[in-house]
Coordinates of C-alpha atoms in Angstrom, one line a residue:
Chain U
X272 CA 32.8 12.9 10.5
X273 CA 33.7 12.6 14.2
X274 CA 33.0 9.5 16.2
X275 CA 29.8 10.8 17.6
X276 CA 28.4 11.5 14.1
X277 CA 29.6 8.1 13.0
X278 CA 27.8 6.6 16.0
X279 CA 24.5 8.3 15.2
X280 CA 24.7 7.5 11.5
X281 CA 25.2 3.9 12.3
X282 CA 28.6 3.8 10.6
X283 CA 30.7 3.2 13.7
X284 CA 31.0 -0.4 13.1
X285 CA 34.5 -1.6 13.5
X286 CA 35.3 -4.2 10.9
X287 CA 32.3 -3.1 8.8
X288 CA 33.4 0.4 8.9
X289 CA 36.8 -0.7 7.7
X290 CA 35.3 -2.6 4.9
X291 CA 33.1 0.3 3.9
X292 CA 36.2 2.5 3.8
X293 CA 37.9 -0.1 1.7
X294 CA 35.0 -0.2 -0.7
X295 CA 35.0 3.6 -0.9
X296 CA 38.6 3.5 -2.0
X297 CA 37.6 1.2 -4.8
X298 CA 39.1 -2.0 -3.4
X299 CA 36.7 -4.8 -4.2
X300 CA 38.1 -7.2 -1.7
X301 CA 36.4 -9.4 0.9
X302 CA 37.1 -9.3 4.6
X303 CA 38.5 -12.8 4.5
X304 CA 40.7 -11.9 1.5
X305 CA 42.1 -8.9 3.2
X306 CA 42.9 -10.9 6.3
X307 CA 44.7 -13.5 4.2
X308 CA 46.8 -10.9 2.4
X309 CA 47.9 -9.2 5.6
X310 CA 48.8 -12.2 7.6
X311 CA 47.1 -13.4 10.8
X312 CA 43.8 -11.7 11.4
X313 CA 43.9 -9.6 14.7
X314 CA 40.2 -10.2 15.1
X315 CA 41.3 -13.8 15.7
X316 CA 44.8 -13.5 17.2
X317 CA 44.1 -10.6 19.6
X318 CA 41.6 -11.0 22.4
X319 CA 38.6 -8.8 21.6
X320 CA 36.7 -6.8 24.3
X321 CA 33.6 -9.0 23.9
X322 CA 35.7 -12.1 24.6
X323 CA 37.0 -10.8 27.9
X324 CA 34.4 -8.4 29.4
X325 CA 30.7 -8.4 29.9
X326 CA 27.9 -7.8 27.6
X327 CA 24.5 -6.3 28.6
X328 CA 22.5 -7.9 31.4
X329 CA 19.1 -9.4 30.8
X330 CA 17.5 -6.4 32.4
X331 CA 19.0 -4.0 29.9
X332 CA 16.3 -4.3 27.2
X333 CA 12.8 -5.3 28.2
X334 CA 11.7 -4.9 24.6
X335 CA 14.6 -4.7 22.1
X336 CA 15.3 -2.9 18.9
X337 CA 17.8 -4.1 16.3
X338 CA 21.5 -3.6 17.0
X339 CA 22.7 -0.2 15.9
X340 CA 24.7 -1.6 13.1
X341 CA 21.4 -2.4 11.3
X342 CA 20.4 1.3 11.4
X343 CA 20.0 1.2 7.6
X344 CA 17.1 -1.3 7.9
X345 CA 14.4 1.3 8.5
X346 CA 11.3 2.7 6.9
X347 CA 12.0 5.7 4.6
X348 CA 9.7 8.3 3.2
X349 CA 10.0 10.3 0.0
X350 CA 9.0 13.9 0.7
X351 CA 8.0 14.9 -2.8
X352 CA 5.4 12.2 -3.2
X353 CA 2.7 13.7 -1.1
X354 CA 1.6 17.1 0.2
X355 CA 1.9 16.1 3.9
X356 CA 3.4 13.4 6.0
X357 CA 0.0 12.8 7.7
X358 CA -1.7 11.5 4.5
X359 CA 1.3 9.8 3.1
X360 CA 3.3 6.6 2.6
X361 CA 6.6 5.2 3.7
X362 CA 8.6 2.2 2.5
X363 CA 9.6 -1.2 3.9
X364 CA 13.4 -1.8 3.6
X365 CA 12.8 -5.0 1.6
X366 CA 16.3 -4.6 0.1
X367 CA 17.8 -5.7 3.4
X368 CA 15.2 -8.2 4.7
X369 CA 15.3 -12.0 4.2
X370 CA 12.7 -14.8 4.4
X371 CA 9.1 -13.6 4.1
X372 CA 8.0 -12.2 7.5
X373 CA 8.3 -8.5 7.7
X374 CA 9.4 -7.1 11.1
X375 CA 6.5 -5.0 12.2
X376 CA 8.8 -2.1 13.3
X377 CA 10.0 -1.5 9.8
X378 CA 6.8 -2.6 7.9
X379 CA 5.5 0.2 5.7
X380 CA 2.8 2.7 6.8
X381 CA 0.1 4.4 4.8
X382 CA -2.2 6.7 6.6
X383 CA -4.8 9.2 5.4
X384 CA -5.0 11.2 8.6
X385 CA -2.1 9.9 10.6
X386 CA -1.5 6.9 12.9
X387 CA -4.1 7.3 15.7
X388 CA -3.6 6.1 19.2
X389 CA -6.5 4.2 20.8
X390 CA -6.7 2.1 23.9
X391 CA -8.3 -1.4 23.8
X392 CA -10.7 -0.1 26.4
X393 CA -11.9 2.6 24.0
X394 CA -12.3 0.3 21.1
X395 CA -15.7 -0.5 19.7
X396 CA -16.7 -2.4 16.6
X397 CA -20.3 -2.0 15.2
X398 CA -22.0 -4.3 12.8
X399 CA -25.3 -3.0 11.5
X400 CA -27.3 -2.6 8.3
X401 CA -29.0 -5.6 6.7
X402 CA -28.4 -7.9 9.6
X403 CA -30.8 -9.6 12.0
X404 CA -29.0 -8.3 15.1
X405 CA -27.1 -5.0 14.9
X406 CA -24.2 -5.5 17.4
X407 CA -21.5 -3.6 19.2
X408 CA -18.4 -5.5 20.2
X409 CA -15.7 -4.6 22.7
X410 CA -12.1 -5.7 22.1
X411 CA -12.6 -8.3 24.9
X412 CA -15.6 -9.7 23.0
X413 CA -13.4 -10.2 19.9
X414 CA -10.9 -12.3 21.8
X415 CA -13.7 -14.7 22.8
X416 CA -14.5 -15.8 19.2
X417 CA -12.7 -18.8 17.7
X418 CA -9.4 -17.7 16.3
X419 CA -7.4 -18.3 13.1
X420 CA -3.8 -17.6 12.1
X421 CA -3.0 -16.8 8.5
X422 CA 0.0 -15.2 6.8
X423 CA -0.7 -12.7 4.1
X424 CA 0.9 -9.9 2.2
X425 CA -0.5 -6.4 2.3
X426 CA 0.5 -4.5 -0.8
X427 CA -0.5 -0.9 -1.3
X428 CA -2.4 -0.4 -4.6
X429 CA 0.1 2.3 -5.4
X430 CA 3.2 0.2 -4.9
X431 CA 5.5 0.8 -7.9
X432 CA 3.0 3.5 -9.1
X433 CA 5.7 6.1 -9.5
X434 CA 7.4 3.8 -12.1
X435 CA 4.5 3.8 -14.6
X436 CA 6.1 6.5 -16.9
X437 CA 9.7 5.3 -16.5
X438 CA 12.4 4.4 -14.1
X439 CA 12.2 7.0 -11.3
X440 CA 13.3 5.8 -7.9
X441 CA 16.6 4.1 -7.4
X442 CA 16.1 1.4 -4.8
X443 CA 13.8 -1.6 -4.4
X444 CA 12.7 -0.1 -1.0
X445 CA 11.1 2.8 -3.0
X446 CA 10.0 1.0 -6.1
X447 CA 8.5 -2.1 -4.5
X448 CA 8.5 -1.4 -0.7
X449 CA 4.9 -0.5 -0.1
X450 CA 4.4 -4.0 1.1
X451 CA 4.6 -6.2 4.2
X452 CA 3.8 -9.8 5.1
X453 CA 2.7 -10.8 8.5
X454 CA 1.2 -13.7 10.4
X455 CA -2.2 -12.5 11.6
X456 CA -4.2 -13.8 14.4
X457 CA -7.9 -12.9 14.7
X458 CA -11.5 -13.8 14.0
X459 CA -12.9 -14.4 10.5
X460 CA -15.2 -11.7 9.3
X461 CA -17.6 -14.5 8.5
X462 CA -17.8 -15.4 12.1
X463 CA -18.8 -11.9 13.1
X464 CA -21.2 -11.5 10.2
X465 CA -22.9 -14.8 11.2
X466 CA -23.1 -13.5 14.8
X467 CA -25.1 -10.6 13.4
X468 CA -27.0 -12.6 10.9
X469 CA -26.7 -11.3 7.3
X470 CA -30.0 -10.9 5.6
X471 CA -30.4 -12.1 2.0
X472 CA -30.6 -8.5 0.7
X473 CA -27.1 -7.9 2.0
X474 CA -24.7 -8.0 -1.0
X475 CA -22.0 -5.7 0.1
X476 CA -20.3 -4.7 3.4
X477 CA -19.0 -1.1 3.9
X478 CA -16.0 -1.1 6.3
X479 CA -14.5 2.0 7.9
X480 CA -11.9 2.9 10.4
X481 CA -12.1 5.0 13.6
X482 CA -9.7 7.6 12.3
X483 CA -10.7 11.0 10.8
X484 CA -10.1 9.8 7.2
X485 CA -12.3 6.7 7.9
X486 CA -11.0 5.1 4.8
X487 CA -14.4 3.6 4.0
X488 CA -14.4 0.9 1.4
X489 CA -17.1 -1.4 -0.1
X490 CA -16.5 -5.1 -0.3
X491 CA -18.8 -7.7 -2.0
X492 CA -20.4 -10.1 0.5
X493 CA -18.8 -13.1 -1.2
X494 CA -15.3 -11.9 -0.3
X495 CA -16.4 -10.8 3.2
X496 CA -17.7 -14.3 3.9
X497 CA -14.8 -16.0 2.3
X498 CA -11.4 -15.2 3.8
X499 CA -11.4 -11.7 5.4
X500 CA -10.0 -11.5 8.9
X501 CA -10.6 -9.2 11.8
X502 CA -7.0 -9.2 13.1
X503 CA -5.8 -8.2 16.5
X504 CA -2.3 -9.7 16.5
X505 CA 0.4 -9.7 13.9
X506 CA 3.7 -11.7 13.9
X507 CA 2.8 -12.9 17.4
X508 CA 2.1 -9.6 19.2
X509 CA -0.5 -6.8 19.2
X510 CA -0.8 -4.8 16.0
X511 CA 1.5 -1.8 16.0
X512 CA -0.3 1.6 16.4
X513 CA 0.6 2.5 12.9
X514 CA -0.9 -0.8 11.6
X515 CA -4.3 -0.3 13.2
X516 CA -4.0 -1.1 16.9
X517 CA -6.0 -2.7 18.3
X518 CA -8.0 -4.2 15.4
X519 CA -7.6 -4.1 11.6
X520 CA -9.3 -5.8 8.7
X521 CA -7.3 -8.2 6.5
X522 CA -8.5 -8.7 2.9
X523 CA -6.2 -11.4 1.6
X524 CA -4.8 -10.8 -1.9
X525 CA -6.6 -7.5 -2.3
X526 CA -5.2 -4.0 -2.5
X527 CA -3.9 -2.6 0.8
X528 CA -6.3 0.3 1.0
X529 CA -9.1 -2.1 1.8
X530 CA -7.3 -3.5 4.9
X531 CA -9.1 -0.9 7.0
X532 CA -7.1 0.0 10.2
X533 CA -8.6 0.8 13.5
X534 CA -11.7 -0.9 12.1
X535 CA -14.8 0.5 13.8
X536 CA -17.8 -0.2 11.6
X537 CA -19.1 -2.9 9.3
X538 CA -22.4 -2.0 7.5
X539 CA -24.1 -4.7 5.5
X540 CA -25.7 -3.0 2.5
X541 CA -27.5 -3.7 -0.7
X542 CA -25.1 -1.7 -2.9
X543 CA -21.6 -0.2 -2.8
X544 CA -21.1 3.2 -1.2
X545 CA -18.8 4.4 -3.9
X546 CA -16.8 6.2 -1.3
X547 CA -13.9 8.6 -2.0
X548 CA -11.4 5.7 -1.7
X549 CA -13.1 3.8 -4.5
X550 CA -14.0 6.7 -6.8
X551 CA -11.5 9.5 -6.6
X552 CA -8.8 7.1 -5.4
X553 CA -8.1 3.5 -6.2
X554 CA -9.6 3.8 -9.6
X555 CA -7.2 3.2 -12.5
X556 CA -7.4 5.6 -15.5
X557 CA -6.8 4.0 -18.9
X558 CA -5.4 5.6 -22.0
X559 CA -8.8 6.6 -23.4
X560 CA -9.7 8.4 -20.2
X561 CA -12.1 5.9 -18.8
X562 CA -11.1 4.3 -15.5
X563 CA -11.4 0.9 -14.0
X564 CA -13.0 0.7 -10.6
X565 CA -13.0 -2.1 -8.1
X566 CA -9.6 -3.3 -9.2
X567 CA -9.3 -5.2 -5.9
X568 CA -6.9 -8.1 -6.6
X569 CA -3.2 -7.5 -6.6
X570 CA -1.8 -9.5 -9.5
X571 CA 1.3 -11.8 -9.4
X572 CA 4.5 -9.8 -8.9
X573 CA 8.1 -10.3 -8.0
X574 CA 11.3 -8.3 -7.5
X575 CA 14.9 -9.1 -6.9
X576 CA 15.8 -7.5 -3.6
X577 CA 19.6 -8.2 -3.9
X578 CA 21.5 -7.3 -5.8
X579 CA 19.6 -4.0 -6.2
X580 CA 20.5 -0.3 -6.2
X581 CA 20.7 -0.3 -2.3
X582 CA 22.5 -3.7 -2.3
X583 CA 25.4 -3.4 -4.7
X584 CA 27.8 -6.4 -5.0
X585 CA 30.8 -5.6 -2.8
X586 CA 32.4 -9.0 -2.6
X587 CA 34.0 -9.3 -6.0
X588 CA 33.7 -12.1 -8.4
X589 CA 32.6 -15.6 -7.6
X590 CA 29.5 -17.0 -5.8
X591 CA 26.6 -14.5 -5.8
X592 CA 23.2 -15.0 -4.2
X593 CA 20.5 -13.5 -6.2
X594 CA 17.3 -13.3 -4.0
X595 CA 14.0 -11.7 -4.0
X596 CA 10.3 -11.9 -3.3
X597 CA 7.3 -13.0 -5.3
X598 CA 3.6 -12.8 -4.4
X599 CA 0.1 -13.0 -6.0
X600 CA -3.3 -12.0 -4.8
X601 CA -4.7 -14.6 -7.1
X602 CA -3.2 -17.5 -5.1
X603 CA 0.1 -19.2 -4.5
X604 CA 3.4 -18.6 -6.3
X605 CA 4.4 -21.7 -8.2
X606 CA 7.5 -20.5 -10.0
X607 CA 9.9 -17.6 -10.3
X608 CA 12.1 -17.2 -13.3
X609 CA 15.2 -15.0 -13.2
X610 CA 17.0 -13.5 -16.2
X611 CA 20.5 -12.1 -16.2
X612 CA 20.3 -10.6 -19.7
X613 CA 17.2 -8.4 -19.6
X614 CA 14.7 -11.1 -20.5
X615 CA 16.4 -12.9 -23.4
X616 CA 16.9 -16.0 -21.4
X617 CA 15.4 -17.2 -18.1
X618 CA 16.4 -19.7 -15.4
X619 CA 14.0 -21.1 -12.9
X620 CA 14.8 -19.9 -9.4
X621 CA 14.6 -21.9 -6.3
X622 CA 11.7 -21.2 -3.9
X623 CA 12.9 -21.2 -0.3
X624 CA 9.5 -22.7 0.7
X625 CA 6.4 -23.7 -1.3
X626 CA 4.4 -20.7 -2.2
X627 CA 1.5 -19.9 0.2
X628 CA -1.7 -18.4 -1.1
X629 CA -1.6 -14.6 -1.0
X630 CA 1.6 -14.4 0.9
X631 CA 5.2 -13.5 0.1
X632 CA 7.4 -16.2 -1.3
X633 CA 11.3 -16.0 -1.1
X634 CA 13.3 -17.1 -4.1
X635 CA 17.0 -17.7 -4.8
X636 CA 19.2 -18.1 -7.8
X637 CA 22.9 -18.9 -6.9
X638 CA 25.3 -17.9 -9.7
X639 CA 29.0 -17.6 -10.2
X640 CA 29.5 -13.9 -11.1
X641 CA 32.6 -13.0 -13.0
X642 CA 32.1 -9.2 -13.1
X643 CA 30.0 -9.2 -16.2
X644 CA 27.3 -6.6 -16.6
X645 CA 23.8 -8.0 -16.0
X646 CA 20.2 -6.9 -16.6
X647 CA 18.5 -8.7 -13.7
X648 CA 14.8 -9.5 -13.9
X649 CA 12.5 -11.8 -12.0
X650 CA 9.2 -13.1 -13.3
X651 CA 6.6 -14.7 -11.1
X652 CA 4.0 -17.3 -12.0
X653 CA 1.0 -18.2 -9.8
X654 CA -1.2 -21.2 -9.5
X655 CA -3.7 -19.8 -11.8
X656 CA -1.1 -19.8 -14.6
X657 CA -0.8 -16.0 -14.6
X658 CA 2.7 -14.9 -15.5
X659 CA 3.9 -11.5 -14.4
X660 CA 4.0 -9.1 -17.4
X661 CA 6.5 -6.6 -18.5
X662 CA 5.8 -2.9 -18.0
X663 CA 5.4 -2.5 -21.8
X664 CA 2.8 -5.3 -21.8
X665 CA 0.9 -3.5 -19.1
X666 CA 1.3 -0.1 -20.8
X667 CA 0.1 -1.4 -24.1
X668 CA -3.3 -2.2 -22.4
X669 CA -3.5 0.6 -19.8
X670 CA -1.4 3.5 -20.9
X671 CA 0.7 5.3 -18.3
X672 CA -2.0 7.0 -16.1
X673 CA -3.2 4.0 -14.1
X674 CA -1.4 5.1 -11.0
X675 CA -2.2 1.8 -9.2
X676 CA -1.6 -1.9 -9.9
X677 CA 1.9 -1.7 -11.5
X678 CA 3.0 -5.4 -11.1
X679 CA 5.6 -5.1 -14.0
X680 CA 8.8 -7.0 -14.2
X681 CA 11.6 -4.8 -12.6
X682 CA 15.1 -4.5 -14.2
X683 CA 18.3 -3.8 -12.3
X684 CA 21.3 -3.0 -14.4
X685 CA 24.3 -4.5 -12.5
X686 CA 27.5 -2.9 -13.6
X687 CA 30.9 -4.5 -13.6
X688 CA 31.8 -2.6 -10.4
X689 CA 28.8 -4.3 -8.7
X690 CA 26.6 -1.2 -8.5
X691 CA 23.1 -1.6 -9.6
X692 CA 20.6 0.8 -11.1
X693 CA 16.9 0.9 -11.7
X694 CA 16.4 0.9 -15.5
X695 CA 13.9 0.0 -18.2
X696 CA 14.9 -2.1 -21.1
X697 CA 13.5 -2.7 -24.6
Chain Z
X218 CA -18.7 -22.9 9.4
X219 CA -21.2 -25.6 10.5
X220 CA -19.7 -26.1 14.0
X221 CA -20.6 -22.6 14.9
X222 CA -24.0 -22.2 13.2
X223 CA -25.4 -21.0 16.5
X224 CA -24.6 -17.4 17.6
X225 CA -22.0 -17.2 20.4
X226 CA -24.1 -14.5 22.1
X227 CA -21.1 -12.2 22.2
X228 CA -21.5 -8.4 21.8
X229 CA -24.6 -6.5 22.6
X230 CA -27.4 -4.8 20.6
X231 CA -26.3 -1.6 18.9
X232 CA -28.6 1.2 20.0
X233 CA -30.3 3.4 17.4
X234 CA -28.4 6.5 18.7
X235 CA -25.1 4.7 18.3
X236 CA -25.8 3.6 14.8
X237 CA -26.9 7.1 13.9
X238 CA -23.7 8.6 15.3
X239 CA -21.4 6.4 13.2
X240 CA -23.6 5.6 10.1
X241 CA -22.8 8.7 8.1
X242 CA -22.2 7.2 4.7
X243 CA -24.1 8.5 1.7
X244 CA -24.7 6.3 -1.3
X245 CA -24.9 7.4 -5.0
X246 CA -28.7 7.2 -4.8
X247 CA -28.7 9.7 -2.0
X248 CA -29.4 7.2 0.8
X249 CA -27.9 8.6 4.0
X250 CA -28.3 12.3 3.1
X251 CA -29.8 14.2 6.0
X252 CA -32.3 17.0 5.5
X253 CA -30.7 20.3 4.9
X254 CA -29.5 22.8 2.3
X255 CA -26.8 25.3 1.6
X256 CA -26.1 28.0 -1.1
X257 CA -23.1 28.7 -3.3
X258 CA -22.8 32.1 -1.6
X259 CA -22.7 30.6 1.9
X260 CA -20.4 27.9 0.6
X261 CA -18.0 30.5 -0.7
X262 CA -17.6 32.0 2.7
X263 CA -17.3 28.7 4.5
X264 CA -14.8 27.5 1.9
X265 CA -12.7 30.6 2.3
X266 CA -12.7 30.1 6.1
X267 CA -12.3 26.4 6.4
X268 CA -10.9 25.0 3.2
X269 CA -9.1 27.6 1.1
X270 CA -5.8 27.5 3.0
X271 CA -5.1 24.2 1.3
X272 CA -7.5 24.0 -1.6
X273 CA -7.3 27.6 -2.7
X274 CA -10.0 30.3 -2.9
X275 CA -11.3 28.8 -6.1
X276 CA -10.8 25.2 -5.1
X277 CA -7.9 25.2 -7.5
X278 CA -5.4 23.8 -4.9
X279 CA -2.4 25.3 -3.1
X280 CA 1.0 23.8 -3.7
X281 CA 0.8 20.0 -3.6
X282 CA -2.7 20.0 -1.9
X283 CA -5.5 18.4 -3.9
X284 CA -7.2 20.5 -6.6
X285 CA -10.9 20.2 -6.3
X286 CA -11.8 22.1 -9.5
X287 CA -10.6 22.2 -13.1
X288 CA -9.1 19.6 -15.4
X289 CA -12.1 19.1 -17.6
X290 CA -11.4 16.8 -20.6
X291 CA -7.9 16.0 -19.4
X292 CA -8.4 12.3 -18.5
X293 CA -7.1 10.9 -21.8
X294 CA -4.0 13.1 -21.8
X295 CA -0.6 12.8 -20.2
X296 CA -0.9 13.8 -16.5
X297 CA -4.6 14.1 -16.3
X298 CA -6.0 16.5 -13.7
X299 CA -8.5 14.6 -11.7
X300 CA -10.9 16.8 -9.7
X301 CA -14.5 16.6 -8.4
X302 CA -15.6 18.2 -11.7
X303 CA -13.4 16.3 -14.1
X304 CA -13.3 12.9 -12.5
X305 CA -15.6 12.1 -9.5
X306 CA -18.6 10.1 -10.7
X307 CA -21.0 10.8 -7.8
X308 CA -21.8 14.0 -5.8
X309 CA -22.7 11.7 -2.9
X310 CA -19.0 11.0 -2.4
X311 CA -18.2 14.7 -2.2
X312 CA -20.8 15.2 0.5
X313 CA -19.9 12.1 2.4
X314 CA -16.2 12.7 2.3
X315 CA -16.3 16.4 3.2
X316 CA -18.8 15.8 6.0
X317 CA -16.9 12.9 7.5
X318 CA -13.2 13.6 6.9
X319 CA -12.7 17.3 6.1
X320 CA -11.3 19.8 7.0
X321 CA -8.0 17.9 7.2
X322 CA -7.0 17.9 10.9
X323 CA -10.4 19.0 12.1
X324 CA -12.8 16.4 10.6
X325 CA -16.4 16.0 11.6
X326 CA -16.9 19.6 12.5
X327 CA -19.2 20.6 9.5
X328 CA -22.9 20.6 10.1
X329 CA -25.2 19.1 7.4
X330 CA -26.1 22.6 6.1
X331 CA -22.5 23.7 6.1
X332 CA -21.6 20.6 4.1
X333 CA -24.4 21.3 1.6
X334 CA -23.1 24.8 1.2
X335 CA -19.5 23.8 0.7
X336 CA -20.4 21.1 -1.8
X337 CA -22.5 23.7 -3.6
X338 CA -19.5 25.9 -3.8
X339 CA -17.2 23.1 -5.0
X340 CA -19.5 22.2 -7.9
X341 CA -19.9 26.0 -8.7
X342 CA -16.1 26.2 -8.9
X343 CA -16.3 23.4 -11.4
X344 CA -18.9 25.4 -13.5
X345 CA -21.5 22.7 -12.9
X346 CA -24.1 25.1 -11.3
X347 CA -24.8 28.9 -11.3
X348 CA -23.8 31.2 -8.5
X349 CA -27.4 31.4 -7.2
X350 CA -27.6 27.6 -6.8
X351 CA -28.8 26.1 -3.5
X352 CA -28.0 22.4 -2.9
X353 CA -30.3 20.4 -0.7
X354 CA -31.3 16.8 0.0
X355 CA -34.3 17.4 -2.3
X356 CA -32.4 18.4 -5.5
X357 CA -29.2 16.5 -4.8
X358 CA -29.5 13.9 -7.5
X359 CA -30.3 16.5 -10.2
X360 CA -26.7 17.7 -10.3
X361 CA -25.0 16.1 -13.3
X362 CA -21.4 14.9 -12.8
X363 CA -19.5 15.1 -16.0
X364 CA -17.6 11.8 -15.5
X365 CA -20.5 9.8 -14.1
X366 CA -20.1 7.3 -17.0
X367 CA -16.3 7.3 -17.0
X368 CA -15.9 4.1 -15.0
X369 CA -15.9 0.5 -15.9
X370 CA -15.8 -2.5 -13.5
X371 CA -12.4 -4.2 -13.3
X372 CA -12.0 -6.1 -16.6
X373 CA -8.6 -7.6 -16.1
X374 CA -10.0 -11.1 -16.1
X375 CA -11.1 -10.8 -19.7
X376 CA -8.7 -8.1 -21.0
X377 CA -5.4 -9.1 -19.3
X378 CA -5.6 -12.6 -17.8
X379 CA -5.8 -14.5 -21.2
X380 CA -2.8 -12.5 -22.5
X381 CA -0.8 -12.9 -19.3
X382 CA -1.4 -16.6 -18.7
X383 CA 0.3 -17.9 -21.9
X384 CA 3.3 -20.1 -21.4
X385 CA 6.3 -18.0 -20.7
X386 CA 9.3 -17.9 -23.1
X387 CA 12.5 -19.3 -21.4
X388 CA 15.2 -19.1 -24.1
X389 CA 16.1 -16.7 -26.9
X390 CA 13.1 -14.6 -26.1
X391 CA 14.3 -11.5 -27.9
X392 CA 17.0 -10.5 -30.4
X393 CA 18.5 -7.6 -28.4
X394 CA 18.1 -5.7 -25.2
X395 CA 18.7 -2.0 -24.8
X396 CA 18.4 0.2 -21.7
X397 CA 15.7 2.7 -22.5
X398 CA 15.4 4.6 -19.2
X399 CA 17.6 5.3 -16.1
X400 CA 16.3 6.2 -12.7
X401 CA 19.6 8.0 -11.9
X402 CA 18.8 10.5 -14.7
X403 CA 15.9 11.9 -12.7
X404 CA 17.9 11.7 -9.4
X405 CA 14.8 12.1 -7.2
X406 CA 15.6 9.3 -4.8
X407 CA 16.3 10.5 -1.3
X408 CA 19.9 10.0 -0.4
X409 CA 21.6 8.9 2.8
X410 CA 23.0 12.2 4.0
X411 CA 26.4 10.7 4.5
X412 CA 27.2 9.6 1.0
X413 CA 26.2 9.6 -2.6
X414 CA 24.8 6.0 -2.7
X415 CA 21.0 5.4 -2.8
X416 CA 19.2 5.8 0.4
X417 CA 19.8 3.3 3.1
X418 CA 22.4 1.3 1.2
X419 CA 23.5 -1.6 3.3
X420 CA 26.8 -1.0 5.0
X421 CA 29.6 -3.1 3.6

């Protein structure tokens, strides 16, 4: 690989590149250890270019991207999953992220007819049906309603769906990465529905997007009046195009499909539409051939993000940070247990912050690893007392054809060389 | 929200023409269906022109594109084939979805009559009607969908929650642990082109 290729592949990284080469040669040594063994560290004893010359000026980057050395922290797609990239999915690099807020630029996408481009000036939102005042709003109108800020996870109903029949994809980005967690700013759906005046016969709202797929879904009026948001900002800035710019719906705790992007229409109705996205799709087939519909809530779930197949242990024995994410559509995470031995024994992990309702929660377990093989698992508990089940527990009830709502405990087999693999255990 | 019980007076009245332009959804009881009709024969021609490149001449699907016909009685088997005939509970959904979102890449180009005809051809391809059938808003609800009774409302609250809300075992929870499945056996994870490690492995 020449320098240009290294540059473009994000591997030209000086000290990091050296360490990568060291790891490739099988040397499980730390950078600090290597420096100790070889005498004074030239990174310290020799004046480095950044310590004598200039860095970039403040006019170099009006809106910045991550440094090139973080080129691995990107969305990835899996070609064989879908017929076409237009109606498809990609995956958040949760293996490499920390905390709970997902950077918008690498937060996963799921479109049914592509990520459309719409100007705020062209945006219209209609509320009609069983309301006293059918209304049309412009984007500017929406910004004049009282605002709220809430942080929620959005998990695709199909997250982990490829894993129902066994261990398939080797990386937490692929097995649990159809998720993101953002701080949304917007107007409550209740505010807009009250502006239109919901009639007593109105029991459901049908919501659809401005894109060709429309992604229409039916939502019971109780949820619509409870905590749904019409969001126009995420993580402080406008929604990204691919996340519904300029306006999307947030349906806290409920499957991502219902978070209609490019939201254009809210129809208050007597009954559900039973649209394509709640009949053909987002229905969960059980072993006997019947299927659940309206499986809206995303149950409590967690996963260890590191170590994981994309995050092998490269630092050798000693202190090891085990970390991951937990979440529940039923409420707040209250506890995460971690097992090092495939579920025989569990230790309570430390929550980085108290669990917030229907939002990602970061957990840690700090251990002293001595190179032993581990079967790592995490198990979330939420404030309703729901404990994340094993895949076998789920399959005993549902069979293997549910497609959606796989919130099973994930196992990583960490080998003595620090590599990790997606496995199932008895 | 008591503080805002009065309307803000934002937005403006939606005009009937505007509502009509966007309110295209069709409900299972037929609400929303416009007047019109289309025959299996007309549908066959339209389907061939507009749909078959992805969905096949007989709605059987090309490559990875959705199969719209077939798969009867496969829902309780491994890898069920879910199509309009074998799975979809309501014909309204077929009409609504085809009319609003198909053809893929050129949506909202089918007239009401064209949609009736294409839907007629799709249900003919599923052996649900004869080849001389004409579908219209009048007889729409007479078509029997085989899996109409195949759905139950989410029952996790009664079937799963009690089971999954028992106190969790913390110690000596099982006798032994064996690995029963490996993702690397399948080897279907996209790799970083530069090495053999899983995709986007963090640099050391």
